[in-house]
Structure formats: structure tokens, C-alpha cells
mmCIF file of C-alpha atoms in Angstrom:
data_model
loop_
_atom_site.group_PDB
_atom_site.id
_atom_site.type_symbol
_atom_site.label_atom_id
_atom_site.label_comp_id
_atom_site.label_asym_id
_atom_site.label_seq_id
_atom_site.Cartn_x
_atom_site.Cartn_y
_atom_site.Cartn_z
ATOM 1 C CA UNK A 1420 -13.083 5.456 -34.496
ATOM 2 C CA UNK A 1421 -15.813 5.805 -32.253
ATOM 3 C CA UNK A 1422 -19.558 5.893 -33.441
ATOM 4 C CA UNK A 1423 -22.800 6.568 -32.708
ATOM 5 C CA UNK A 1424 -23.664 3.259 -33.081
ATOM 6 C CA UNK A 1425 -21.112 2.574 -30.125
ATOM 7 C CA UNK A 1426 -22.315 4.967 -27.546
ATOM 8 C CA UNK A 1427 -23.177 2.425 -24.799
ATOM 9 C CA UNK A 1428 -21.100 3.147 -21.506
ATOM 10 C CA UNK A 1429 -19.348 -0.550 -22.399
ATOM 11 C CA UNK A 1430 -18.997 -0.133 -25.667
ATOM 12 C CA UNK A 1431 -17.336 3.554 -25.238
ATOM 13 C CA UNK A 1432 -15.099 2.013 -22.799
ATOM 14 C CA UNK A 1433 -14.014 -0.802 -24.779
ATOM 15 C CA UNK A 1434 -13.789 1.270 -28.317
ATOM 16 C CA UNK A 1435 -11.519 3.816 -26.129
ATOM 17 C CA UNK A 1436 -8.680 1.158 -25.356
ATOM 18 C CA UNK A 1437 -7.686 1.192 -28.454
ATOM 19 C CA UNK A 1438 -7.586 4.869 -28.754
ATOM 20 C CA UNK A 1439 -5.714 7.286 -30.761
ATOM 21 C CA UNK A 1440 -4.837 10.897 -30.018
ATOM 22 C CA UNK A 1441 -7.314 12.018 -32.630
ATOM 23 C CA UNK A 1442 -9.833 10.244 -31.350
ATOM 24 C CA UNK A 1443 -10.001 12.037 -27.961
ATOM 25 C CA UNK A 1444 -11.209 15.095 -29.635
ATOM 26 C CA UNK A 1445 -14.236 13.493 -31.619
ATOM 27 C CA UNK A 1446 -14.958 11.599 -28.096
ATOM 28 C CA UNK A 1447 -14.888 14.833 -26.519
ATOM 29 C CA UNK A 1448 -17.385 16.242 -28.824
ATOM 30 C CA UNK A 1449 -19.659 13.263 -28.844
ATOM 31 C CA UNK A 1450 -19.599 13.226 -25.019
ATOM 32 C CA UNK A 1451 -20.637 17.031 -24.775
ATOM 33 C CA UNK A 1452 -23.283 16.915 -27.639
ATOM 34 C CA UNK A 1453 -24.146 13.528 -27.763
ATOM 35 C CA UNK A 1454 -24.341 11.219 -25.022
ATOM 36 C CA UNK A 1455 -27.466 11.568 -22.837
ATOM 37 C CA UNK A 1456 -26.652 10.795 -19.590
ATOM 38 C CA UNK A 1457 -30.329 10.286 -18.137
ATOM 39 C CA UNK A 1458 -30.147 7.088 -20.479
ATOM 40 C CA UNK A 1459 -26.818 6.038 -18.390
ATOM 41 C CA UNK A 1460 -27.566 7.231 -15.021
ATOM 42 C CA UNK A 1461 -29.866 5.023 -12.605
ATOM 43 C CA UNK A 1462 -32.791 7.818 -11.787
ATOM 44 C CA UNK A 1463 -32.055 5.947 -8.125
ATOM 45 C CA UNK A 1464 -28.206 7.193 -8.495
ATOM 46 C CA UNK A 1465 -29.748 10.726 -9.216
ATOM 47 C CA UNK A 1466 -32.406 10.840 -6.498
ATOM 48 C CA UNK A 1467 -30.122 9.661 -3.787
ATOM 49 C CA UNK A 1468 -27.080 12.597 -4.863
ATOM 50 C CA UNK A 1469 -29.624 14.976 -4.757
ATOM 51 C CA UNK A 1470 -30.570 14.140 -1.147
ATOM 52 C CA UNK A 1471 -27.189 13.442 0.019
ATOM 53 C CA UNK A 1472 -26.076 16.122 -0.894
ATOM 54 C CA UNK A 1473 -29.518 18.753 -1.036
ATOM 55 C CA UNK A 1474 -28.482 19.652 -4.654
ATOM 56 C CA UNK A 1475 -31.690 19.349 -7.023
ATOM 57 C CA UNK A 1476 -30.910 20.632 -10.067
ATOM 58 C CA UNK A 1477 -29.543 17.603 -11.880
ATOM 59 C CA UNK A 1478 -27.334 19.127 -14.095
ATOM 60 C CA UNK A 1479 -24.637 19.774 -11.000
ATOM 61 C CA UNK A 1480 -24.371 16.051 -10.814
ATOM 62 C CA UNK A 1481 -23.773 15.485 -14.631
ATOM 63 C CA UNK A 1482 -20.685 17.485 -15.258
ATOM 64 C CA UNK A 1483 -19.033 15.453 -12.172
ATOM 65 C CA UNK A 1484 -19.977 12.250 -13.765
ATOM 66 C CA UNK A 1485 -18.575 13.427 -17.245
ATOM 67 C CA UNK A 1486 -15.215 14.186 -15.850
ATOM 68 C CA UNK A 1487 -15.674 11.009 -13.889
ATOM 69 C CA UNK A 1488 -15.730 8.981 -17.441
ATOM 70 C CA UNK A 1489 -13.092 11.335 -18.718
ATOM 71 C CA UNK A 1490 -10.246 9.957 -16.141
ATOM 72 C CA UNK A 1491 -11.481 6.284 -16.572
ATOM 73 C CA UNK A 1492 -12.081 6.734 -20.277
ATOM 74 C CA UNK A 1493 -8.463 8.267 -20.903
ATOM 75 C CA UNK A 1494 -6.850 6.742 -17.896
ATOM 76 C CA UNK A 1495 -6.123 10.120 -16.032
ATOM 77 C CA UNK A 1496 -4.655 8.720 -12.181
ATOM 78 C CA UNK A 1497 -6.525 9.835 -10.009
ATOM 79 C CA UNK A 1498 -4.135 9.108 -7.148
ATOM 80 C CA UNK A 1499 -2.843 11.637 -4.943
ATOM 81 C CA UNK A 1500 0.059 12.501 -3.320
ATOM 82 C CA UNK A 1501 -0.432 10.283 -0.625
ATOM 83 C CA UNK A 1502 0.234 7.416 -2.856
ATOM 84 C CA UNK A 1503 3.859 7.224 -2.285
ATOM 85 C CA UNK A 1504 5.183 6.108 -6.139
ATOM 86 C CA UNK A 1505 2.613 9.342 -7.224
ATOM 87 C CA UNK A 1506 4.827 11.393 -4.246
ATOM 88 C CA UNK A 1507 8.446 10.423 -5.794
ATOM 89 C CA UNK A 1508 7.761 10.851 -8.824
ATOM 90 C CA UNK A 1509 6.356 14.519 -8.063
ATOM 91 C CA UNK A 1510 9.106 15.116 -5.990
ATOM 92 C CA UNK A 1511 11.740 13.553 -7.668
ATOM 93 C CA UNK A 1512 14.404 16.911 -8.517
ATOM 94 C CA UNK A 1513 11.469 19.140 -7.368
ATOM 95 C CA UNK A 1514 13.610 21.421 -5.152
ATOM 96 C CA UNK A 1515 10.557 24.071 -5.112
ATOM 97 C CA UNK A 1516 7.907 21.201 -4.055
ATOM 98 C CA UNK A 1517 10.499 20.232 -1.354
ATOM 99 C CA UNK A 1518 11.238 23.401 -0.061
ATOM 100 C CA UNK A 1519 7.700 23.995 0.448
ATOM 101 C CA UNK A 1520 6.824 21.294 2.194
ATOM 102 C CA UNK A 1521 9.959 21.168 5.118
ATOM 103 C CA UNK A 1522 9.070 25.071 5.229
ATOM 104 C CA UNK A 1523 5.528 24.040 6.305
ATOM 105 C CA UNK A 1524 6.568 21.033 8.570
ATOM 106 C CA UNK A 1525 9.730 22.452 10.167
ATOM 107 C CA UNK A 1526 7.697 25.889 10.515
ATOM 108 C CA UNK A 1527 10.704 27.705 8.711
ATOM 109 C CA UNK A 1528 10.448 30.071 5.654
ATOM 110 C CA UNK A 1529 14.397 29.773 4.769
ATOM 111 C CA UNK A 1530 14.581 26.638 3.302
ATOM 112 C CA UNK A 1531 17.010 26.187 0.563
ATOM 113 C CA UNK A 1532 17.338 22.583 -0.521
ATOM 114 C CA UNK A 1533 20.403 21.628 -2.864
ATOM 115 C CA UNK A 1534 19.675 17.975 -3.708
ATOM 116 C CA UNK A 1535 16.124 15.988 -4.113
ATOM 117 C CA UNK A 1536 16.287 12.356 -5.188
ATOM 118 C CA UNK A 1537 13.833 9.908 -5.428
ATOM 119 C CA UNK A 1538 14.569 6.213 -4.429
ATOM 120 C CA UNK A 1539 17.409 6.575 -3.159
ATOM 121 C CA UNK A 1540 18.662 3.352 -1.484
ATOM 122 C CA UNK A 1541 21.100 2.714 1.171
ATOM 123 C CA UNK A 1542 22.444 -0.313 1.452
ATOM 124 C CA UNK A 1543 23.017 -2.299 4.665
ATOM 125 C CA UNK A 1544 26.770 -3.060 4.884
ATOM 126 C CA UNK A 1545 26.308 -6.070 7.259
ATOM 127 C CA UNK A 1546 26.075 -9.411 4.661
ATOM 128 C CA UNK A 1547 22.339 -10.174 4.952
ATOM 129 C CA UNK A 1548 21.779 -6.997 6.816
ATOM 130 C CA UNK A 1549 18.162 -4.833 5.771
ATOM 131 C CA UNK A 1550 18.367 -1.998 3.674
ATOM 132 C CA UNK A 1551 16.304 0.338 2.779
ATOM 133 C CA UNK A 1552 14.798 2.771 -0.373
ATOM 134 C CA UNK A 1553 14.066 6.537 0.979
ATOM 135 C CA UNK A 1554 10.970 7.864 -0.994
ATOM 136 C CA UNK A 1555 12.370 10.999 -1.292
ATOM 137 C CA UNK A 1556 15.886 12.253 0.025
ATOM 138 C CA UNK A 1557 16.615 15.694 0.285
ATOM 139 C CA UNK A 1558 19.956 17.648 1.757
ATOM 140 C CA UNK A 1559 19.517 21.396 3.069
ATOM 141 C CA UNK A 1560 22.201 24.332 2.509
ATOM 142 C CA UNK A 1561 23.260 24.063 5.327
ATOM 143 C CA UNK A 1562 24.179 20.078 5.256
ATOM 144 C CA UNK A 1563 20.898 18.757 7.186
ATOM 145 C CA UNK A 1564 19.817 15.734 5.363
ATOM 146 C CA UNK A 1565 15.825 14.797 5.042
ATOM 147 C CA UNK A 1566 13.718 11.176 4.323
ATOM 148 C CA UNK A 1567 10.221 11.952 3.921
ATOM 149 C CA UNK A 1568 8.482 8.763 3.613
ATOM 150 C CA UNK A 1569 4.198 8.385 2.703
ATOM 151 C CA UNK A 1570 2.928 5.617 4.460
ATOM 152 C CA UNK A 1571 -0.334 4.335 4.049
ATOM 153 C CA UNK A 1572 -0.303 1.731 6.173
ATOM 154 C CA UNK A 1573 0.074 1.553 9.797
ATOM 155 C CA UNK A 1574 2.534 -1.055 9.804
ATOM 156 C CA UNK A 1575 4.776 0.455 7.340
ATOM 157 C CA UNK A 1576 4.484 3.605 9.829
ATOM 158 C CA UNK A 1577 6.456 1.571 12.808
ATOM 159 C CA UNK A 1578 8.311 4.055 15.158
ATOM 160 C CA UNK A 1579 11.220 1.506 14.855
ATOM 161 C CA UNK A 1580 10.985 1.230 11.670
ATOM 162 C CA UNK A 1581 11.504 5.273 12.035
ATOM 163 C CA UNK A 1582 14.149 4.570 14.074
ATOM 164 C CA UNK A 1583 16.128 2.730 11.699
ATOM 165 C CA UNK A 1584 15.390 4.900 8.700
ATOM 166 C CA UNK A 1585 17.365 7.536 10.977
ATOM 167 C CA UNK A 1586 20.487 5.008 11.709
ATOM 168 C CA UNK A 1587 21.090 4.309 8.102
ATOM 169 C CA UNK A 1588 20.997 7.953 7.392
ATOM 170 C CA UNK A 1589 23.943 8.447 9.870
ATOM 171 C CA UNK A 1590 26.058 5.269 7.948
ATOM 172 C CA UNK A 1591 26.609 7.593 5.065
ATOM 173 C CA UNK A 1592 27.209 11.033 7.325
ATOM 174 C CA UNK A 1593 30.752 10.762 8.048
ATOM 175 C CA UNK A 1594 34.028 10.071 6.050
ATOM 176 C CA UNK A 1595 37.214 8.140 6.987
ATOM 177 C CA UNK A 1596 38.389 9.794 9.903
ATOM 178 C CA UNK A 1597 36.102 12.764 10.137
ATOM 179 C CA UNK A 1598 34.984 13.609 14.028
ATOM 180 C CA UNK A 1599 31.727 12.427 15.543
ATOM 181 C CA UNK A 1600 30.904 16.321 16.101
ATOM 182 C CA UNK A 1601 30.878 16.878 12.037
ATOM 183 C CA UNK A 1602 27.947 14.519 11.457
ATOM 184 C CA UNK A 1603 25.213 16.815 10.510
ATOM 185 C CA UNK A 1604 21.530 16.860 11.937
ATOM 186 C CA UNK A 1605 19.111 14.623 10.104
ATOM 187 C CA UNK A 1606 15.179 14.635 9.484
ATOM 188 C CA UNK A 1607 12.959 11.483 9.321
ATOM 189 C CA UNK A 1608 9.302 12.521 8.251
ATOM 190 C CA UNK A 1609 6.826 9.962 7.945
ATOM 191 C CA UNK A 1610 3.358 11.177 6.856
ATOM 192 C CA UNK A 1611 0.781 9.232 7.478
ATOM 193 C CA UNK A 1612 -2.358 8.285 5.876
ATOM 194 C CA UNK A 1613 -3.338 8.134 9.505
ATOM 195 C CA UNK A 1614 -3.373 9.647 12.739
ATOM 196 C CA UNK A 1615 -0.467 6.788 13.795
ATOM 197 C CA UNK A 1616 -0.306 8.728 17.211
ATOM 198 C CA UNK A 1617 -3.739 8.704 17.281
ATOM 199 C CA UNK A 1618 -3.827 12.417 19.568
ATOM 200 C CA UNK A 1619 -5.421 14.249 16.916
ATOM 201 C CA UNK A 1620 -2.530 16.512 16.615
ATOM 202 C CA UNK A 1621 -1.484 17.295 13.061
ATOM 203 C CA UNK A 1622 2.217 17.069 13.430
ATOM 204 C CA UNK A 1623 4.745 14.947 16.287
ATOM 205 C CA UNK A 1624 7.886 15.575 17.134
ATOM 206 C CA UNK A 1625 9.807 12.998 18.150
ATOM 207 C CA UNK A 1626 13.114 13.581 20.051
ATOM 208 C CA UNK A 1627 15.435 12.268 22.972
ATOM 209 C CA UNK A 1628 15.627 13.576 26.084
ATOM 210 C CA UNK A 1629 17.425 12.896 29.586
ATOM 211 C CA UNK A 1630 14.585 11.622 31.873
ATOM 212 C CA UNK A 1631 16.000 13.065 34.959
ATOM 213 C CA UNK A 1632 15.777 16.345 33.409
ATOM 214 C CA UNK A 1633 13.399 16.262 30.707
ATOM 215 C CA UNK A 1634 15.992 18.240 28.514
ATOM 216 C CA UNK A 1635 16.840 17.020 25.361
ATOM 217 C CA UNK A 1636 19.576 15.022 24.599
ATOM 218 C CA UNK A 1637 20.689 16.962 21.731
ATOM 219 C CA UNK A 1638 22.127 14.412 19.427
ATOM 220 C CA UNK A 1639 20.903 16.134 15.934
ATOM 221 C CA UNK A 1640 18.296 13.362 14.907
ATOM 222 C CA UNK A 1641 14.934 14.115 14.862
ATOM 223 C CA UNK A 1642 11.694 12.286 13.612
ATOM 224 C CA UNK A 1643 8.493 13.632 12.620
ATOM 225 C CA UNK A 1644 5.326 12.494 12.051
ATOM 226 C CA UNK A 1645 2.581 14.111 10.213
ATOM 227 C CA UNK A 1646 -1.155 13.262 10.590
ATOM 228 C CA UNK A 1647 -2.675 12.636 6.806
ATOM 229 C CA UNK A 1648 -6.247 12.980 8.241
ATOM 230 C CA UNK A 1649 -5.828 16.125 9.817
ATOM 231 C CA UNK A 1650 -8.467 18.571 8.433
ATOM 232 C CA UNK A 1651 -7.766 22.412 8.768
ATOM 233 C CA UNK A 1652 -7.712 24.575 5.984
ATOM 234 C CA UNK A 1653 -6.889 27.790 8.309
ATOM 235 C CA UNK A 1654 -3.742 26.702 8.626
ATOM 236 C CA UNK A 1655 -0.068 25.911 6.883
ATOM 237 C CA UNK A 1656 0.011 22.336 7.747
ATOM 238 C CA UNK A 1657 -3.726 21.374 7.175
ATOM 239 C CA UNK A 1658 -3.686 23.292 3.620
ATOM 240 C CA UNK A 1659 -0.575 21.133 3.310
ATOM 241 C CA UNK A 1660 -2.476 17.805 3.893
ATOM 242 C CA UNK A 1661 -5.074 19.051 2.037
ATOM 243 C CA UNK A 1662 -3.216 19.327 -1.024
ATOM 244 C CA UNK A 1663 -1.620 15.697 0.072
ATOM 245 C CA UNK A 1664 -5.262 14.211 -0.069
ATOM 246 C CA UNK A 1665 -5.914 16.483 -3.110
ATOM 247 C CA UNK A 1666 -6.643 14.198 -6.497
ATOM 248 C CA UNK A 1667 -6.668 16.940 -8.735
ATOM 249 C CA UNK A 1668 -4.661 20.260 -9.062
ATOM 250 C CA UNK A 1669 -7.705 22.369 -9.201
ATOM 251 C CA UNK A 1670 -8.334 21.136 -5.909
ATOM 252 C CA UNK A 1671 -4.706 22.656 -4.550
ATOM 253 C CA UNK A 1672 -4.070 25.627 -2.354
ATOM 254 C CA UNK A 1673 -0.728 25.592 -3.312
ATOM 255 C CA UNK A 1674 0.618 26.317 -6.781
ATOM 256 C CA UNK A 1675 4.021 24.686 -5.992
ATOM 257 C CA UNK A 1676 2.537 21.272 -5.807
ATOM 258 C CA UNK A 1677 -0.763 21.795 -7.931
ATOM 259 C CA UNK A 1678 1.584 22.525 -11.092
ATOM 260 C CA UNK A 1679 3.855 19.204 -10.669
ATOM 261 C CA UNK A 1680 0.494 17.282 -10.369
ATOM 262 C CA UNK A 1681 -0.824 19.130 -13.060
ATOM 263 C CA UNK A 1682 1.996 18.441 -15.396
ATOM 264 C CA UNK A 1683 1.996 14.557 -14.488
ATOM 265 C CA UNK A 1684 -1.913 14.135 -14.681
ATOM 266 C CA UNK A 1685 -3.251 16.401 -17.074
ATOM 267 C CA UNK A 1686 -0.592 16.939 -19.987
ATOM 268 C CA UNK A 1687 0.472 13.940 -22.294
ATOM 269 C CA UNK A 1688 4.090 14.307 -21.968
ATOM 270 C CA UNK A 1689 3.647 14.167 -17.858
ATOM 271 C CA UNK A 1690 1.658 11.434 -18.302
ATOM 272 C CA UNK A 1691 3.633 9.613 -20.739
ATOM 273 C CA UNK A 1692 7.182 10.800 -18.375
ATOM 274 C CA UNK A 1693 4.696 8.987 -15.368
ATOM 275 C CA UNK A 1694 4.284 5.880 -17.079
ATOM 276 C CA UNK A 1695 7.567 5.273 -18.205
ATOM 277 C CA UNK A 1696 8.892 6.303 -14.281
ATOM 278 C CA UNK A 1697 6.543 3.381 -13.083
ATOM 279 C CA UNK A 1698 7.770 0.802 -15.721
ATOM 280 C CA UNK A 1699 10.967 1.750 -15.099
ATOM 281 C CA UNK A 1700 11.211 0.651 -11.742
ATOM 282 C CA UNK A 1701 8.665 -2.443 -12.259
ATOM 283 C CA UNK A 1702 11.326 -3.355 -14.194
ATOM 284 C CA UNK A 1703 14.118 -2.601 -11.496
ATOM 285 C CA UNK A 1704 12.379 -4.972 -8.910
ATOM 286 C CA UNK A 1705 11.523 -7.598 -11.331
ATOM 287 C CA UNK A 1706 15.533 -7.684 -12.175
ATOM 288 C CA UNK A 1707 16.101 -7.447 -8.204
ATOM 289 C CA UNK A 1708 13.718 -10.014 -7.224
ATOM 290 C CA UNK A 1709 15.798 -12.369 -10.267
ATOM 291 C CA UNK A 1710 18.545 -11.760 -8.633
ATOM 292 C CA UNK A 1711 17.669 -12.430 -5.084
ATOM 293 C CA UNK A 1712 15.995 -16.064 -6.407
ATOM 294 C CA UNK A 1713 19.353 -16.562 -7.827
ATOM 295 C CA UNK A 1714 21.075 -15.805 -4.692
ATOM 296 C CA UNK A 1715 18.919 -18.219 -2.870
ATOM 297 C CA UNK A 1716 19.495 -20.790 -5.422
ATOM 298 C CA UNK A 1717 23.315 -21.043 -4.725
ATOM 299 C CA UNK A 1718 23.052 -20.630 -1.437
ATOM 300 C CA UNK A 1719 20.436 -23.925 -1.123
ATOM 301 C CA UNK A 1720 22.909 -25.143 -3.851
ATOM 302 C CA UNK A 1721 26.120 -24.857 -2.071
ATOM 303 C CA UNK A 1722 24.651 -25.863 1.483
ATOM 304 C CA UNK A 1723 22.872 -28.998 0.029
ATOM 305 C CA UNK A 1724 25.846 -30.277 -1.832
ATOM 306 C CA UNK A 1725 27.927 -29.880 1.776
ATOM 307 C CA UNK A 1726 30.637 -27.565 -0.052
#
């Protein structure tokens, strides 16, 4: 149980590791009542947020520090949405969250989206061959199939890696026999931490054309990328990245997402459904990566002993 012997910032964080659920409340109480923050905070910390950011009065810094210790303290993510495990596991079934966001991107207001799935792999059917995990696939109404990727990282934002996130979407498009003209129209959306394009646009379409004509070739695949640094909160798209950047719900202009995140960051059982998502599929890559070292271990087995 936590003290007032123990009210040191280390020794609060090391007495709270241990925690139990009852013990949150009598923390709570200590840290409104108790805990004098002018004996924590650096009067040089306090001096230099009050000129940064022309705010005197000190006790508009102190209530940001408290919830500060409160996510550290109790291990509240403060991750966004722009972390892609945080995005799948938001989005994972979410058909509301989804809709909202290919309303906003695809500047429609008619989405209806029958299937969201998280993870969803799709394996490469040449021996050897790459294959991929989508961060979140999603299929339309209307049979229109969507990967929306996060990438924080401009190398994991490669147009051909784009490319071939859109060829192993068509692999699973058709049946046995079915007609090239039944494959239906499919959506690759990366959004970037970035501007990747770097034209200060918020959104990019990318889509083939005939060059002699500059008409577009028509084929049904299209790519997308969306600029995660684009800042307007006027309109759909920047309130969209806003909420993207967002680390807490409060934060949100829109309730669709702000609830999910909500649920996963501020209630236990969200948190506890978060953790056991992420340990889940720590687990999934540990077994994968076993595998794959076993694989190797023939192979160098077989070729060594010549059989």
C-alpha cells in the first residue's frame, strides 16, 4: 500500500508496480490532497512553461503534469492511432470506425462496410515468394475491397511496396474460372506519418493512365496516400488526421473513433482486451520466427549433407 512515507516521485513509481486495483483509489486521493508538486517540479521546468507558453498562473501547468504521472503511474498508452498495432486493434471489427474513415478519404457519405479484419495475411503462393499482413482489411457492399496500412516510416511507405500490396489483393479476387471483368475494384491506403509526396497536399491519388491521352486506364485499382502531418481542422480530412495524431479521446472531433480509443485506453477491460491483443500476437511471431529458424535449419541440413 502506498504511504506517506513513500511519496518521492521514485518511490511512488516503484511502490505503483506492484499495484492493486484498490490501491489506485488511495493513490488518487494522495495525489490530489497530498503530493506537493512545487517539491517535485524544477522552479526552472516552471519558469520556462510559463514563457513558452505565456501562461503564469502555475496551477495550469500542474494539472497537466498530474495526468502526466497518472498514464506513467498506471501505464495508460499514450500512443495514438498512428501507431499501427494501436490502429488494428481499434479497428479490428469496427465497421463504424471504418466507415468513417473511407467516407472521409474517398469523399463519400454511403459507405457501408460488411467485413473489417485486422491482420489479415495473404500468403504468397510462389515457394519462397513475399507475403504480406494487411493492417486492416475491409470489403464494401458493394464488393470493393480496402488495405489501409499506418506507416511511420518512410521506407515502409514505398510506392512499390504500394504496388504490391494492390497485386496480392487481386490473387484472392477471382475464383476458378470466373472472368477477368468480375474482379472487383480495390483500395490501397497508406497513411503516412509523413508527407511521403512531400507536396503538402493532404491526400494523393494514385492511378493509371494512357500517356498519349492522359485518360485513365480504368483497371479498378487505386492507391491512396494520406499526409499524417497535414494540419487543418476546417476540414473532413484534417479533423481526420487530427484525431489520427490525437493521444487521448478528449482530444477527438469525432465520436466514432474517440469512443474505441476511449474504451481501449481509459477503461480496465479495454485495457486489459489491449494487452492481451498485443501478447497475443508477440506470441504469433515468436512461434513464426521458430518456425522459419526451423525451416532454415533443414534446408542448411539437407543442402550440406548433399541429399
Amino acid at each position: 500500500m502506498i504511504t506517506h512515507k513513500q511519496l518521492s516521485l521514485a518511490d511512488i513509481f516503484t511502490d505503483c508496480q506492484n499495484k492493486f486495483d484498490y490501491d489506485k483509489y488511495q493513490f488518487l486521493e494522495l495525489l490530489e490532497n497530498t503530493i506537493n508538486l512545487d517539491e517535485i517540479v524544477p522552479a526552472s521546468f516552471v519558469s520556462h512553461f510559463h514563457a513558452a507558453t505565456d501562461r503564469p498562473r502555475k496551477h495550469l501547468l500542474y494539472p497537466m503534469l498530474k495526468a502526466l504521472l497518472l498514464q506513467l503511474i498506471f501505464s495508460i498508452p499514450t500512443t495514438s492511432l498512428l501507431d499501427d498495432e494501436f490502429m488494428t486493434i481499434v479497428f479490428d471489427r469496427n465497421t463504424e470506425a471504418t466507415e468513417l474513415l473511407l467516407n472521409i478519404i474517398l469523399g463519400r457519405n454511403d459507405m457501408e462496410v460488411t467485413e473489417v479484419v485486422a491482420q489479415r495475411e495473404y500468403k504468397n503462393p510462389v515457394t519462397g515468394g513475399r507475403s504480406i499482413k494487411l493492417d486492416i482489411y475491409a470489403k464494401g457492399s458493394d464488393g470493393k475491397v480496402y488495405d489501409i496500412e499506418v506507416q511511420n516510416e518512410n521506407a515502409g511507405a514505398d510506392v512499390r511496396r504500394a504496388r504490391f500490396h494492390s497485386s496480392m489483393l487481386d490473387t484472392k479476387m477471382l475464383k476458378e474460372k470466373q472472368k477477368f471483368r468480375e474482379i472487383h475494384e480495390s483500395y490501397v491506403i497508406f497513411i503516412t506519418k509523413n508527407d511521403y509526396m512531400k507536396m503538402g497536399l493532404p491526400l494523393y491519388h494514385v492511378e493509371r493512365t494512357i500517356q498519349e491521352s492522359g485518360a485513365l486506364f480504368g483497371d479498378g485499382a487505386h492507391i491512396i496516400y494520406v499526409n499524417g502531418s497535414y494540419k487543418n481542422d476546417s476540414d473532413p480530412v484534417g479533423k481526420l488526421i487530427h484525431d489520427f495524431r490525437c493521444t487521448s479521446a478528449v482530444d477527438m472531433f469525432y465520436q466514432e473513433l474517440a469512443k474505441s480509443v476511449r474504451h481501449f485506453k481509459e477503461t480496465e477491460g479495454g485495457r486489459s482486451q489491449m494487452s492481451k491483443t498485443m501478447e497475443e500476437r508477440i506470441n504469433r511471431e515468436k512461434d513464426k520466427e521458430r518456425i522459419d529458424c526451423s525451416y532454415e535449419y533443414i534446408k542448411n541440413l539437407v543442402v550440406s549433407s548433399n541429399l
